[in-house]
mmCIF file of C-alpha atoms in Angstrom:
data_model
loop_
_atom_site.group_PDB
_atom_site.id
_atom_site.type_symbol
_atom_site.label_atom_id
_atom_site.label_comp_id
_atom_site.label_asym_id
_atom_site.label_seq_id
_atom_site.Cartn_x
_atom_site.Cartn_y
_atom_site.Cartn_z
ATOM 1 C CA MET A 18 228.530 156.098 234.815
ATOM 2 C CA ASN A 19 228.097 152.354 234.090
ATOM 3 C CA SER A 20 231.660 151.790 232.833
ATOM 4 C CA VAL A 21 234.332 149.550 234.185
ATOM 5 C CA TYR A 22 237.862 149.601 232.843
ATOM 6 C CA ILE A 23 239.457 146.227 232.244
ATOM 7 C CA THR A 24 243.240 146.454 231.922
ATOM 8 C CA PHE A 25 246.008 143.910 231.064
ATOM 9 C CA ASP A 26 249.598 144.277 232.071
ATOM 10 C CA ASP A 27 252.831 142.756 230.721
ATOM 11 C CA GLY A 28 251.905 141.652 227.105
ATOM 12 C CA PRO A 29 251.601 141.350 224.337
ATOM 13 C CA ILE A 30 252.676 137.668 223.887
ATOM 14 C CA PRO A 31 251.408 135.136 221.290
ATOM 15 C CA GLU A 32 250.492 132.490 223.825
ATOM 16 C CA VAL A 33 247.908 134.684 225.679
ATOM 17 C CA THR A 34 247.076 138.047 224.118
ATOM 18 C CA PRO A 35 245.322 136.786 220.968
ATOM 19 C CA TRP A 36 242.981 134.636 223.214
ATOM 20 C CA VAL A 37 242.279 137.756 225.369
ATOM 21 C CA LEU A 38 241.420 139.742 222.203
ATOM 22 C CA ASP A 39 239.076 137.000 220.923
ATOM 23 C CA THR A 40 237.352 136.875 224.297
ATOM 24 C CA LEU A 41 236.896 140.656 224.509
ATOM 25 C CA SER A 42 235.519 140.579 220.961
ATOM 26 C CA ARG A 43 232.939 137.869 221.861
ATOM 27 C CA PHE A 44 231.639 140.237 224.546
ATOM 28 C CA LYS A 45 232.060 143.454 222.529
ATOM 29 C CA ALA A 46 234.280 144.751 225.226
ATOM 30 C CA LYS A 47 237.123 147.289 225.013
ATOM 31 C CA ALA A 48 240.184 147.204 227.295
ATOM 32 C CA THR A 49 243.441 148.928 227.905
ATOM 33 C CA PHE A 50 246.679 147.017 227.551
ATOM 34 C CA PHE A 51 249.807 148.242 229.427
ATOM 35 C CA CYS A 52 252.540 146.753 227.325
ATOM 36 C CA ILE A 53 256.120 146.005 227.988
ATOM 37 C CA GLY A 54 258.308 147.569 225.249
ATOM 38 C CA ASP A 55 260.410 144.359 224.836
ATOM 39 C CA ASN A 56 257.221 142.375 224.182
ATOM 40 C CA VAL A 57 255.991 145.034 221.647
ATOM 41 C CA GLN A 58 259.360 144.753 219.889
ATOM 42 C CA LYS A 59 259.105 140.958 219.676
ATOM 43 C CA HIS A 60 255.381 140.842 218.752
ATOM 44 C CA PRO A 61 254.543 143.983 216.745
ATOM 45 C CA LEU A 62 251.712 142.262 214.879
ATOM 46 C CA ILE A 63 249.851 141.492 218.056
ATOM 47 C CA TYR A 64 250.454 145.078 219.274
ATOM 48 C CA ASN A 65 249.065 146.462 216.175
ATOM 49 C CA ARG A 66 246.085 144.156 216.353
ATOM 50 C CA LEU A 67 245.233 145.687 219.812
ATOM 51 C CA LEU A 68 244.993 149.059 218.222
ATOM 52 C CA LYS A 69 243.084 147.894 215.075
ATOM 53 C CA GLU A 70 240.524 146.322 217.251
ATOM 54 C CA GLY A 71 239.888 149.609 219.147
ATOM 55 C CA HIS A 72 241.720 148.902 222.385
ATOM 56 C CA ALA A 73 243.971 151.491 224.114
ATOM 57 C CA THR A 74 247.557 150.816 225.052
ATOM 58 C CA GLY A 75 249.836 152.270 227.602
ATOM 59 C CA ASN A 76 253.573 152.255 228.569
ATOM 60 C CA HIS A 77 254.543 149.632 231.121
ATOM 61 C CA THR A 78 258.354 150.375 230.710
ATOM 62 C CA PHE A 79 260.607 148.511 228.270
ATOM 63 C CA ASN A 80 261.776 145.888 230.797
ATOM 64 C CA HIS A 81 259.070 145.808 233.561
ATOM 65 C CA LEU A 82 261.171 147.807 235.967
ATOM 66 C CA ASN A 83 260.410 148.287 239.640
ATOM 67 C CA GLY A 84 260.676 152.023 240.220
ATOM 68 C CA TRP A 85 261.618 151.658 243.775
ATOM 69 C CA LYS A 86 264.611 149.674 242.759
ATOM 70 C CA THR A 87 265.656 151.675 239.822
ATOM 71 C CA SER A 88 267.356 155.089 239.490
ATOM 72 C CA THR A 89 265.205 157.917 238.268
ATOM 73 C CA GLU A 90 267.522 158.375 235.249
ATOM 74 C CA ASP A 91 267.463 154.580 234.339
ATOM 75 C CA TYR A 92 263.685 154.552 234.795
ATOM 76 C CA SER A 93 263.183 157.553 232.529
ATOM 77 C CA ILE A 94 265.542 156.056 229.868
ATOM 78 C CA ASN A 95 263.631 152.772 229.982
ATOM 79 C CA CYS A 96 260.300 154.481 229.411
ATOM 80 C CA GLU A 97 261.767 156.467 226.535
ATOM 81 C CA LYS A 98 262.987 153.136 224.964
ATOM 82 C CA PHE A 99 259.366 151.985 225.038
ATOM 83 C CA GLU A 100 258.404 155.080 223.112
ATOM 84 C CA GLU A 101 261.133 154.539 220.557
ATOM 85 C CA ILE A 102 259.887 150.961 219.891
ATOM 86 C CA LEU A 103 256.345 152.260 219.369
ATOM 87 C CA ASN A 104 257.591 154.712 216.746
ATOM 88 C CA LEU A 105 259.238 151.826 214.855
ATOM 89 C CA VAL A 106 256.434 149.274 215.065
ATOM 90 C CA GLN A 107 253.099 151.107 215.413
ATOM 91 C CA ASP A 108 251.135 151.041 212.076
ATOM 92 C CA ASP A 109 248.700 153.854 213.152
ATOM 93 C CA LYS A 110 251.047 156.732 213.935
ATOM 94 C CA SER A 111 247.944 158.898 214.875
ATOM 95 C CA SER A 112 247.226 156.794 217.930
ATOM 96 C CA ILE A 113 248.861 158.698 220.751
ATOM 97 C CA ASN A 114 250.099 156.674 223.749
ATOM 98 C CA THR A 115 249.915 158.830 226.879
ATOM 99 C CA LEU A 116 248.930 156.299 229.548
ATOM 100 C CA PHE A 117 251.531 154.814 231.934
ATOM 101 C CA ARG A 118 251.207 152.167 234.581
ATOM 102 C CA PRO A 119 254.248 151.389 236.771
ATOM 103 C CA PRO A 120 255.129 147.692 237.025
ATOM 104 C CA TYR A 121 254.264 146.388 240.467
ATOM 105 C CA GLY A 122 252.520 149.693 241.094
ATOM 106 C CA LYS A 123 256.005 150.964 242.319
ATOM 107 C CA ILE A 124 257.160 154.373 241.249
ATOM 108 C CA THR A 125 258.837 157.232 243.094
ATOM 109 C CA SER A 126 257.311 160.737 243.236
ATOM 110 C CA LYS A 127 260.344 161.992 241.143
ATOM 111 C CA GLN A 128 259.867 159.341 238.572
ATOM 112 C CA ALA A 129 256.137 160.140 238.370
ATOM 113 C CA SER A 130 256.793 163.819 238.042
ATOM 114 C CA ILE A 131 259.125 163.320 235.140
ATOM 115 C CA LEU A 132 256.606 161.123 233.282
ATOM 116 C CA GLN A 133 253.765 163.607 234.016
ATOM 117 C CA LYS A 134 255.843 166.453 232.555
ATOM 118 C CA LYS A 135 256.232 164.307 229.437
ATOM 119 C CA GLY A 136 252.485 164.204 229.095
ATOM 120 C CA TYR A 137 251.811 160.816 230.659
ATOM 121 C CA SER A 138 248.758 160.094 232.815
ATOM 122 C CA ILE A 139 249.658 157.546 235.468
ATOM 123 C CA CYS A 140 246.978 154.870 235.733
ATOM 124 C CA MET A 141 246.728 152.605 238.735
ATOM 125 C CA TRP A 142 243.792 150.266 239.686
ATOM 126 C CA ASP A 143 241.312 149.574 242.404
ATOM 127 C CA VAL A 144 240.556 145.971 241.670
ATOM 128 C CA LEU A 145 243.429 143.478 241.588
ATOM 129 C CA SER A 146 242.561 140.094 240.221
ATOM 130 C CA ALA A 147 245.818 138.540 241.404
ATOM 131 C CA ASP A 148 245.778 136.222 238.467
ATOM 132 C CA PHE A 149 249.586 136.257 238.459
ATOM 133 C CA ASP A 150 249.679 134.625 241.860
ATOM 134 C CA ALA A 151 250.133 130.822 241.421
ATOM 135 C CA SER A 152 249.249 130.253 245.138
ATOM 136 C CA ILE A 153 245.567 131.281 244.654
ATOM 137 C CA SER A 154 242.818 129.217 243.048
ATOM 138 C CA GLU A 155 240.973 130.233 239.939
ATOM 139 C CA GLU A 156 237.794 130.714 242.011
ATOM 140 C CA LYS A 157 239.686 133.035 244.478
ATOM 141 C CA CYS A 158 240.948 135.053 241.602
ATOM 142 C CA LEU A 159 237.353 135.411 240.286
ATOM 143 C CA GLN A 160 236.068 136.409 243.684
ATOM 144 C CA ASN A 161 238.912 139.053 244.013
ATOM 145 C CA VAL A 162 237.153 140.772 241.045
ATOM 146 C CA LEU A 163 233.483 140.079 241.558
ATOM 147 C CA LYS A 164 233.447 141.088 245.259
ATOM 148 C CA ASN A 165 235.092 144.417 244.467
ATOM 149 C CA ILE A 166 233.851 145.497 241.014
ATOM 150 C CA GLU A 167 231.704 148.568 240.851
ATOM 151 C CA PRO A 168 230.933 151.268 238.273
ATOM 152 C CA GLY A 169 234.196 153.157 237.561
ATOM 153 C CA SER A 170 236.435 150.335 238.653
ATOM 154 C CA ILE A 171 239.799 149.811 237.049
ATOM 155 C CA ILE A 172 240.487 146.021 236.989
ATOM 156 C CA VAL A 173 243.981 144.696 236.370
ATOM 157 C CA PHE A 174 244.570 141.353 234.703
ATOM 158 C CA HIS A 175 247.827 140.014 233.129
ATOM 159 C CA ASP A 176 248.224 138.707 229.596
ATOM 160 C CA SER A 177 251.156 136.650 230.671
ATOM 161 C CA LEU A 178 252.128 132.957 230.912
ATOM 162 C CA LYS A 179 252.194 133.185 234.722
ATOM 163 C CA ALA A 180 248.526 134.315 234.795
ATOM 164 C CA GLU A 181 247.179 132.301 231.820
ATOM 165 C CA LYS A 182 245.437 129.465 233.746
ATOM 166 C CA ARG A 183 243.546 131.771 236.122
ATOM 167 C CA LEU A 184 242.898 134.437 233.429
ATOM 168 C CA LYS A 185 241.247 131.901 231.126
ATOM 169 C CA TYR A 186 238.908 130.838 233.862
ATOM 170 C CA VAL A 187 238.159 134.357 235.154
ATOM 171 C CA LEU A 188 238.005 136.701 232.178
ATOM 172 C CA PRO A 189 234.849 135.203 230.463
ATOM 173 C CA LYS A 190 233.027 135.075 233.774
ATOM 174 C CA VAL A 191 233.891 138.730 234.591
ATOM 175 C CA LEU A 192 232.853 139.820 231.112
ATOM 176 C CA ASP A 193 229.618 137.909 231.487
ATOM 177 C CA TYR A 194 229.047 139.556 234.899
ATOM 178 C CA ILE A 195 229.689 143.011 233.435
ATOM 179 C CA TYR A 196 227.307 142.348 230.599
ATOM 180 C CA THR A 197 224.467 140.854 232.621
ATOM 181 C CA ASN A 198 224.722 143.649 235.184
ATOM 182 C CA GLY A 199 224.272 146.407 232.663
ATOM 183 C CA LEU A 200 227.831 147.657 232.824
ATOM 184 C CA ASN A 201 230.163 148.462 229.953
ATOM 185 C CA SER A 202 233.774 147.495 229.600
ATOM 186 C CA ASN A 203 235.590 150.538 228.135
ATOM 187 C CA LYS A 204 239.148 151.389 227.369
ATOM 188 C CA ILE A 205 240.718 154.198 229.352
ATOM 189 C CA SER A 206 241.200 157.472 227.575
ATOM 190 C CA LEU A 207 242.155 160.901 228.769
ATOM 191 C CA ASN A 208 238.523 161.905 228.811
ATOM 192 C CA SER A 209 237.317 158.834 230.701
ATOM 193 C CA GLU A 210 235.336 159.889 233.794
ATOM 194 C CA ILE A 211 237.261 157.781 236.265
#
């Protein structure tokens, strides 16, 4: 298995996500975008572009909730609100969204159980770029990925304003590394061998 899985959290937003899509296209790479429902509601054209260009999307709650600080009921309602927005804005109704990533990686076992019963596959990561951390340099962010990437890795980036500077430095270099090392960047699907 020569695939790695590049993922993006927190978008879509017009300031960053279109650049990410253009960059992925240059490298013929596919990715998975864990979207915030509020951003999907505000930027439906960008969300639909993700799908049209062959990327996968997943639920990242409607309001980027921390599961450890949110009641199970409120967490579940927030995830359902995400689904309702998709039903309103998604052009391709045949594209089924069954991936879920908890914001901050924080979810209780009860919340996870409810989402799994609804058919979601919870997707975490093994390589954290830390592009969201303003205290680290662009080069440190790059090394966070390059020192840990291997076939089967799930790498998390953020298509957000907070991460933009580091992301724009790191993503092309990581995609070049993947390409020159004979790896493929694939989107995550239910039949991905992760």
